[in-house]
Short mmCIF file of C-alpha atoms and ligand atoms in Angstrom, two decimals:
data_model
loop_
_atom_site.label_atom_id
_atom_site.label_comp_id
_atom_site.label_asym_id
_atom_site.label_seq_id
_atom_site.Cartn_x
_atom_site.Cartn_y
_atom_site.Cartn_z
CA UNK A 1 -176.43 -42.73 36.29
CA UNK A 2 -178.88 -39.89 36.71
CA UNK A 3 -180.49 -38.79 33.56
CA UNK A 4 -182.96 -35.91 32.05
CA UNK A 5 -184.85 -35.81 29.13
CA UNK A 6 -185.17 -32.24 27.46
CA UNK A 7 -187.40 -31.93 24.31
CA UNK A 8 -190.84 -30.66 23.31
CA UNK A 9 -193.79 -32.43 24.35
CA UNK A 10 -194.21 -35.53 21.71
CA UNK A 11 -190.56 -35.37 20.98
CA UNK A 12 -190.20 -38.88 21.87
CA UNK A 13 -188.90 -38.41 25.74
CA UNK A 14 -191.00 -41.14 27.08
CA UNK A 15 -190.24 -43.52 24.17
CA UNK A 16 -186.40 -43.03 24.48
CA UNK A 17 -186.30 -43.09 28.79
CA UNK A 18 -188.55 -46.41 28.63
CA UNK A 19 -185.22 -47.64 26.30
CA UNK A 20 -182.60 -46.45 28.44
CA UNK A 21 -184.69 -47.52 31.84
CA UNK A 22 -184.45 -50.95 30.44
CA UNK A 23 -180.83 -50.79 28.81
CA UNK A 24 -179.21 -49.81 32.17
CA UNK A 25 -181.76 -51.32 34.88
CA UNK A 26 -182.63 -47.53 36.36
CA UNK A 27 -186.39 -46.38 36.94
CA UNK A 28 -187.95 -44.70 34.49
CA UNK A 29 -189.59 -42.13 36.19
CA UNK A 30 -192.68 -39.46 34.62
CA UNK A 31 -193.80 -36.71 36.07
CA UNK A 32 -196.67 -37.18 33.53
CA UNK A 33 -197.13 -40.73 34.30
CA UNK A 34 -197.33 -39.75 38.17
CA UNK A 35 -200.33 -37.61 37.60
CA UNK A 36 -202.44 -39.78 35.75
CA UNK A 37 -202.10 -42.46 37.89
CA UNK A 38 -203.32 -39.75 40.52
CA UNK A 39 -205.85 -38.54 38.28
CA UNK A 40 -206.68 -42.32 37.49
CA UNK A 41 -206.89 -42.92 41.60
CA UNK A 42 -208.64 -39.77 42.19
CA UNK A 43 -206.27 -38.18 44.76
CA UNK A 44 -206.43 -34.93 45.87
CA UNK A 45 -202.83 -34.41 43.90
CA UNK A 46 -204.67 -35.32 40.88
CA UNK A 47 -207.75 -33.83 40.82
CA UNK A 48 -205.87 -30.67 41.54
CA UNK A 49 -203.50 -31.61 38.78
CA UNK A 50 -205.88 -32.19 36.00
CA UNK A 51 -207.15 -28.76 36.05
CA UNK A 52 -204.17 -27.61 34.52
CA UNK A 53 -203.32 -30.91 32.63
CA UNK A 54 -206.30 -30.66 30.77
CA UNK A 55 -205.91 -27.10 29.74
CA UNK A 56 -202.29 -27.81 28.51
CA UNK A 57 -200.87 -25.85 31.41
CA UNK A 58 -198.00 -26.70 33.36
CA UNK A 59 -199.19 -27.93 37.07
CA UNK A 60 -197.62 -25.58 39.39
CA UNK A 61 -193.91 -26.10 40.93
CA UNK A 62 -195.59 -26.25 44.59
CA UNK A 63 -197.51 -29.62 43.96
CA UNK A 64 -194.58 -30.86 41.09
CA UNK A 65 -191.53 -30.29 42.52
CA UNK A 66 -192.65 -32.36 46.17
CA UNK A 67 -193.92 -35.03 44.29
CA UNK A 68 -190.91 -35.88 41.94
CA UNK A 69 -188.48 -35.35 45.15
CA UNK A 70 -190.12 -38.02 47.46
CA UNK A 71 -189.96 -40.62 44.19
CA UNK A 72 -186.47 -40.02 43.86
CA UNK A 73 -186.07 -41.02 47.25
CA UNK A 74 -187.38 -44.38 46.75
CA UNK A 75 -185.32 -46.94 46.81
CA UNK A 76 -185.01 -48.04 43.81
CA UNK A 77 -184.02 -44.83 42.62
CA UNK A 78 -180.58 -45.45 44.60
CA UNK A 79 -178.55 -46.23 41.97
CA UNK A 80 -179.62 -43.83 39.41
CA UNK A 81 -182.64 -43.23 37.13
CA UNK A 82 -183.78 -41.42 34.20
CA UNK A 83 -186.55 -38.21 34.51
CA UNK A 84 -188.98 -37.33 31.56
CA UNK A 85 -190.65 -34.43 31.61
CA UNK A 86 -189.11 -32.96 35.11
CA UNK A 87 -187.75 -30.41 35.50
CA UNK A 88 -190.20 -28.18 33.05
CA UNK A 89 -189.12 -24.89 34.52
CA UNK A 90 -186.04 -23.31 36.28
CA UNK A 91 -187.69 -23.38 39.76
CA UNK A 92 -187.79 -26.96 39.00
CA UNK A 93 -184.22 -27.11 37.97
CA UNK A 94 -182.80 -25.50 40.39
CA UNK A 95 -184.55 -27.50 43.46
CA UNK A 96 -183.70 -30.75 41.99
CA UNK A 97 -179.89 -29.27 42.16
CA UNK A 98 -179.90 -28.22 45.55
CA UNK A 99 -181.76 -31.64 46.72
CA UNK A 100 -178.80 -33.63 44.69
CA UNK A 101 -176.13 -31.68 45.78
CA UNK A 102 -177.16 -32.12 49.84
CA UNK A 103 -176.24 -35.44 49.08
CA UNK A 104 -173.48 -34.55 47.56
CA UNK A 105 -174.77 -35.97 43.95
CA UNK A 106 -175.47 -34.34 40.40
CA UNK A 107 -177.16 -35.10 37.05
CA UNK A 108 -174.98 -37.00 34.69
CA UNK A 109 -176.66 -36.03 31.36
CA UNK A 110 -179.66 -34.03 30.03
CA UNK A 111 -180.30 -35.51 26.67
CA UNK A 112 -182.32 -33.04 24.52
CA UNK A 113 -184.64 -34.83 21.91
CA UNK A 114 -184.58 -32.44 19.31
CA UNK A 115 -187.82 -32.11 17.20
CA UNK A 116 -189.46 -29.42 15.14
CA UNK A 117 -192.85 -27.82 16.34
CA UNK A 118 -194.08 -28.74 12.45
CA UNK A 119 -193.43 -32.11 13.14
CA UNK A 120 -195.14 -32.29 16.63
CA UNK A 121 -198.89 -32.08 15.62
CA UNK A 122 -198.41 -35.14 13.55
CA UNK A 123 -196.83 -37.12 15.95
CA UNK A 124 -199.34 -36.02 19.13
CA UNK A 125 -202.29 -37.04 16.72
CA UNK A 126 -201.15 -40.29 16.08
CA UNK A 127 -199.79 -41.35 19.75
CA UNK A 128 -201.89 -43.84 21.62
CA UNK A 129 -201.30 -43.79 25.27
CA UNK A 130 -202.07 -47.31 27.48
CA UNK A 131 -203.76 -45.52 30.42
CA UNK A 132 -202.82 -48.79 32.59
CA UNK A 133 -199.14 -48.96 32.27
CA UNK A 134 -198.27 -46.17 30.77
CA UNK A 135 -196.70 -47.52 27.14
CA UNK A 136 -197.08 -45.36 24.40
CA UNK A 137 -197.50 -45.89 20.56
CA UNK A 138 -198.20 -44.32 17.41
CA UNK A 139 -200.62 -45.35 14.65
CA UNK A 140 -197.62 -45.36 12.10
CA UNK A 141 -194.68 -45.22 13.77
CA UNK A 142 -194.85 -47.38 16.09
CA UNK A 143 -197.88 -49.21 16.08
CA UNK A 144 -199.15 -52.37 18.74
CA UNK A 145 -199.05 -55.18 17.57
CA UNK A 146 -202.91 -55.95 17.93
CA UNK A 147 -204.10 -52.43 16.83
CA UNK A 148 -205.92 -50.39 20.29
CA UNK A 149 -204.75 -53.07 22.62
CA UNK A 150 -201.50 -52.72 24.48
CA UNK A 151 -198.91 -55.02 23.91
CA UNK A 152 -197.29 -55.08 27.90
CA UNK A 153 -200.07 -55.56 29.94
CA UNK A 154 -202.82 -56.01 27.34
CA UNK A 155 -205.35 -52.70 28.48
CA UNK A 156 -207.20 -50.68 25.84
CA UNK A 157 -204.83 -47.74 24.37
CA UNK A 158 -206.71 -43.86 23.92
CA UNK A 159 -205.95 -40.59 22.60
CA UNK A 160 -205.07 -38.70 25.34
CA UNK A 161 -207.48 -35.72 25.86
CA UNK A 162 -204.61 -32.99 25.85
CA UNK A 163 -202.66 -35.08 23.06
CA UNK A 164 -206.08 -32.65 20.84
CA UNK A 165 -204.64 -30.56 18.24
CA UNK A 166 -206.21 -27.34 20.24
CA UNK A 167 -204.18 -28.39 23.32
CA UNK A 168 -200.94 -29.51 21.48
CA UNK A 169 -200.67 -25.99 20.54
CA UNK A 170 -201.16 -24.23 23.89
CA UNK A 171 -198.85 -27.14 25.33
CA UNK A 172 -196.03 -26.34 22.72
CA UNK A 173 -196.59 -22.63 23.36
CA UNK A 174 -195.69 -23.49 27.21
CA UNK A 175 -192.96 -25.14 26.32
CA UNK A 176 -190.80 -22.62 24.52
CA UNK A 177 -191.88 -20.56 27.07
CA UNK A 178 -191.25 -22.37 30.27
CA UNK A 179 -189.38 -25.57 29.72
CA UNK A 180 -186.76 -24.26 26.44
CA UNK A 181 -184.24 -21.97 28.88
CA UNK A 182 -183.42 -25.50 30.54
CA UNK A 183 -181.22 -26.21 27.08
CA UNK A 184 -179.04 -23.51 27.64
CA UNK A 185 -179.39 -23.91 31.93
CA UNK A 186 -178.05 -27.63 31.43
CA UNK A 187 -175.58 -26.12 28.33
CA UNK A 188 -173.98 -23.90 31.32
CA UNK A 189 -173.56 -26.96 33.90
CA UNK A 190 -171.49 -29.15 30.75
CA UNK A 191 -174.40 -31.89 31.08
CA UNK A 192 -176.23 -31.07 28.08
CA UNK A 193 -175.76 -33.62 24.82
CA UNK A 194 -178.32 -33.44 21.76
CA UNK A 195 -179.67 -35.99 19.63
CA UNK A 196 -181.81 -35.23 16.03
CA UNK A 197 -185.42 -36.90 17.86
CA UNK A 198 -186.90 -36.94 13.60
CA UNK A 199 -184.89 -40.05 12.94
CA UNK A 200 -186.50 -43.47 13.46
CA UNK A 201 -186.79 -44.33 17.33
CA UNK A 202 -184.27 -46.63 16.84
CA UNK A 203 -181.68 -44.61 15.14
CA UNK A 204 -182.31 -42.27 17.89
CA UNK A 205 -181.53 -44.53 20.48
CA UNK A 206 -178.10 -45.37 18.97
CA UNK A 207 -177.76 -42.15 19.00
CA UNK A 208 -178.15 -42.38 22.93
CA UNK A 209 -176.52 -45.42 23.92
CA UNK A 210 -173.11 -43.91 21.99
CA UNK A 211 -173.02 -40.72 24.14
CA UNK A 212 -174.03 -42.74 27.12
CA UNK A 213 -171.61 -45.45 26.67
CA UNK A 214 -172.74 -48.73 26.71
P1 ADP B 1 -195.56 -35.27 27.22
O1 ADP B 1 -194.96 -36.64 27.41
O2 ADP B 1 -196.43 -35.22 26.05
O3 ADP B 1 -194.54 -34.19 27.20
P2 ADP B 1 -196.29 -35.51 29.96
O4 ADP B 1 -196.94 -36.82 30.12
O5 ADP B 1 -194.85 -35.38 30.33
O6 ADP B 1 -196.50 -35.02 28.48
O7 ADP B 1 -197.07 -34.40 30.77
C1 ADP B 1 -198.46 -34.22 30.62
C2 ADP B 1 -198.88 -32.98 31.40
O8 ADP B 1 -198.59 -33.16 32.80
C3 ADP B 1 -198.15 -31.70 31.01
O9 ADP B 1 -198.73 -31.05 29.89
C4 ADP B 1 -198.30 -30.88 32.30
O10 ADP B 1 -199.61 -30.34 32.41
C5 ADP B 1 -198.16 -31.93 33.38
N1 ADP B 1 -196.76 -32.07 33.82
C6 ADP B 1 -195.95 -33.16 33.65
N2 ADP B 1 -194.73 -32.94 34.18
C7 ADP B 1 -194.76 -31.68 34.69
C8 ADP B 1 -193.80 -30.85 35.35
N3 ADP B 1 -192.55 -31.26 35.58
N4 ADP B 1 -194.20 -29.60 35.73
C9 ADP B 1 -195.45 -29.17 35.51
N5 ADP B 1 -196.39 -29.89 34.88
C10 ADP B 1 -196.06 -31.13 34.48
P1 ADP B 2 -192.83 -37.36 24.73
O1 ADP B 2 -192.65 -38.25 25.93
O2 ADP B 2 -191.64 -36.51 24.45
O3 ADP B 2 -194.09 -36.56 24.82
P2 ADP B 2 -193.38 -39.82 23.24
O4 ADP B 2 -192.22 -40.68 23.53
O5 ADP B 2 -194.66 -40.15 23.91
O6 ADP B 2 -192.99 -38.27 23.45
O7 ADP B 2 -193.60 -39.81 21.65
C1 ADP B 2 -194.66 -39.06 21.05
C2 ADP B 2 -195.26 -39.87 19.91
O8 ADP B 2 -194.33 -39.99 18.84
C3 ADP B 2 -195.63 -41.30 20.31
O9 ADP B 2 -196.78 -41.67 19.56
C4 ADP B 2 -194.40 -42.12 19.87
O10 ADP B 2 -194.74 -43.48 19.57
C5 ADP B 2 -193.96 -41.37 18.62
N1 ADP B 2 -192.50 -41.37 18.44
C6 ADP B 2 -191.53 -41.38 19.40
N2 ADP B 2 -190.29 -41.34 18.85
C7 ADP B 2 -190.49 -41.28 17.50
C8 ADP B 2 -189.59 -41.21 16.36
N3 ADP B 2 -188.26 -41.15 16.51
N4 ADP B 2 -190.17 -41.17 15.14
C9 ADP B 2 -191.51 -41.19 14.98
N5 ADP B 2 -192.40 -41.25 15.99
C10 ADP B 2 -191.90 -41.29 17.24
ZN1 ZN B 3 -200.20 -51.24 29.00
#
């Protein structure tokens, strides 16, 4: 099963792929995620990338787009996996199409996680990000269980610099711009299903596993 997450940034993509990742044994795989661990490692990739991370701007399709097609070709990726937070623009879209369909494959469902810019400042405020394995949290919502400590692998959780009111805005901004048109993009190809992201995680993930099937 190949899977996209659509929604807003803080709309709960990453908590909801981590879920189905582990419900149906397929990779969880973030763009996001990729970065930092570049940015953490100090490649070239990343310190290129964080320029535009840190300003809340998308990091151009030319280093994106190469980076999320030779993970996909991993093995483990064989059988299916679910993307969060790729594809953020058409370009995007439409390469990961053409790569698919070369091998004679397509997506399978682009679930948008559908949350209200009002509601996004609150939740982006409150997130705490484990910089190690990449687990996120919130303060209320879904707190660790030993408060700034992470409750997989036991490294210190942060607020991520762009997770900053200032940048939240710029990011959101971005988003209707760039990343919205993929609703109606997936809407055309019959792929696209919709879930309401402000209900608990968990009610959100029921949500999920009944379109998916379990
Ligand atoms: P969130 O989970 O809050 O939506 P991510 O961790 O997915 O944030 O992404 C963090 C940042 O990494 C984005 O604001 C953007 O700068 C960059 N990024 C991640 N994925 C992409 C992508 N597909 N295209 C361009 N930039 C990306
Ligand atoms: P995204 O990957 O879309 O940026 P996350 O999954 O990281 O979003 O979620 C953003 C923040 O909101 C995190 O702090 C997360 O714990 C919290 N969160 C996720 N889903 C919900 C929900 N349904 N209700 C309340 N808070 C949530
Ligand atoms: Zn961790």
């Amino acid at each position: 099963m190949k899977i996209i997450m659509l929604g807003a940034p803080g709309a709960g993509k990453g908590t909801q792929a981590k879920k189905i990742a582990e419900q149906y044994g397929i990779p969880h795989v973030s763009t996001g995620d990729i970065f930092r661990s570049n940015i953490k490692e100090g490649t070239e990739l990343g310190r290129k990338a964080k320029e535009y991370i840190d300003q809340g701007a998308l990091v151009p399709d030319g280093l994106t787009i190469g980076m999320l097609m030779d993970r996909i070709q991993n093995e483990d990726c064989k059988n299916g996996y679910v993307l969060d937070g790729f594809p953020r623009t058409i370009p995007q879209a439409e390469s990961l199409k053409e790569a698919l369909s070369e091998r004679g494959q397509k997506i399978d469902f682009a679930i948008d996680v559908d949350v209200a810019d009002e509601n996004i400042i609150n939740r982006m405020a409150g997130r705490r990000a484990c910089i190690s394995c990449g687990a996120t949290y919130h303060l209320v919502y879904n707190p660790s269980k030993v408060p700034g400590i992470c409750d997989v692998c036991g490294a210190e959780l942060i607020l991520r610099d762009d997770d900053k009111p200032e940048t939240v805005k710029k990011r959101l901004s971005v988003y209707h711009d760039q990343t919205k048109p993929l609703i109606e993009y997936y809407g055309k190809t019959g792929v696209l299903v919709n879930v309401d992201g402000t209900q608990d995680l968990n009610k959100v993930f029921a949500d999920i596993i009944s379109i998916l099937g379990a």
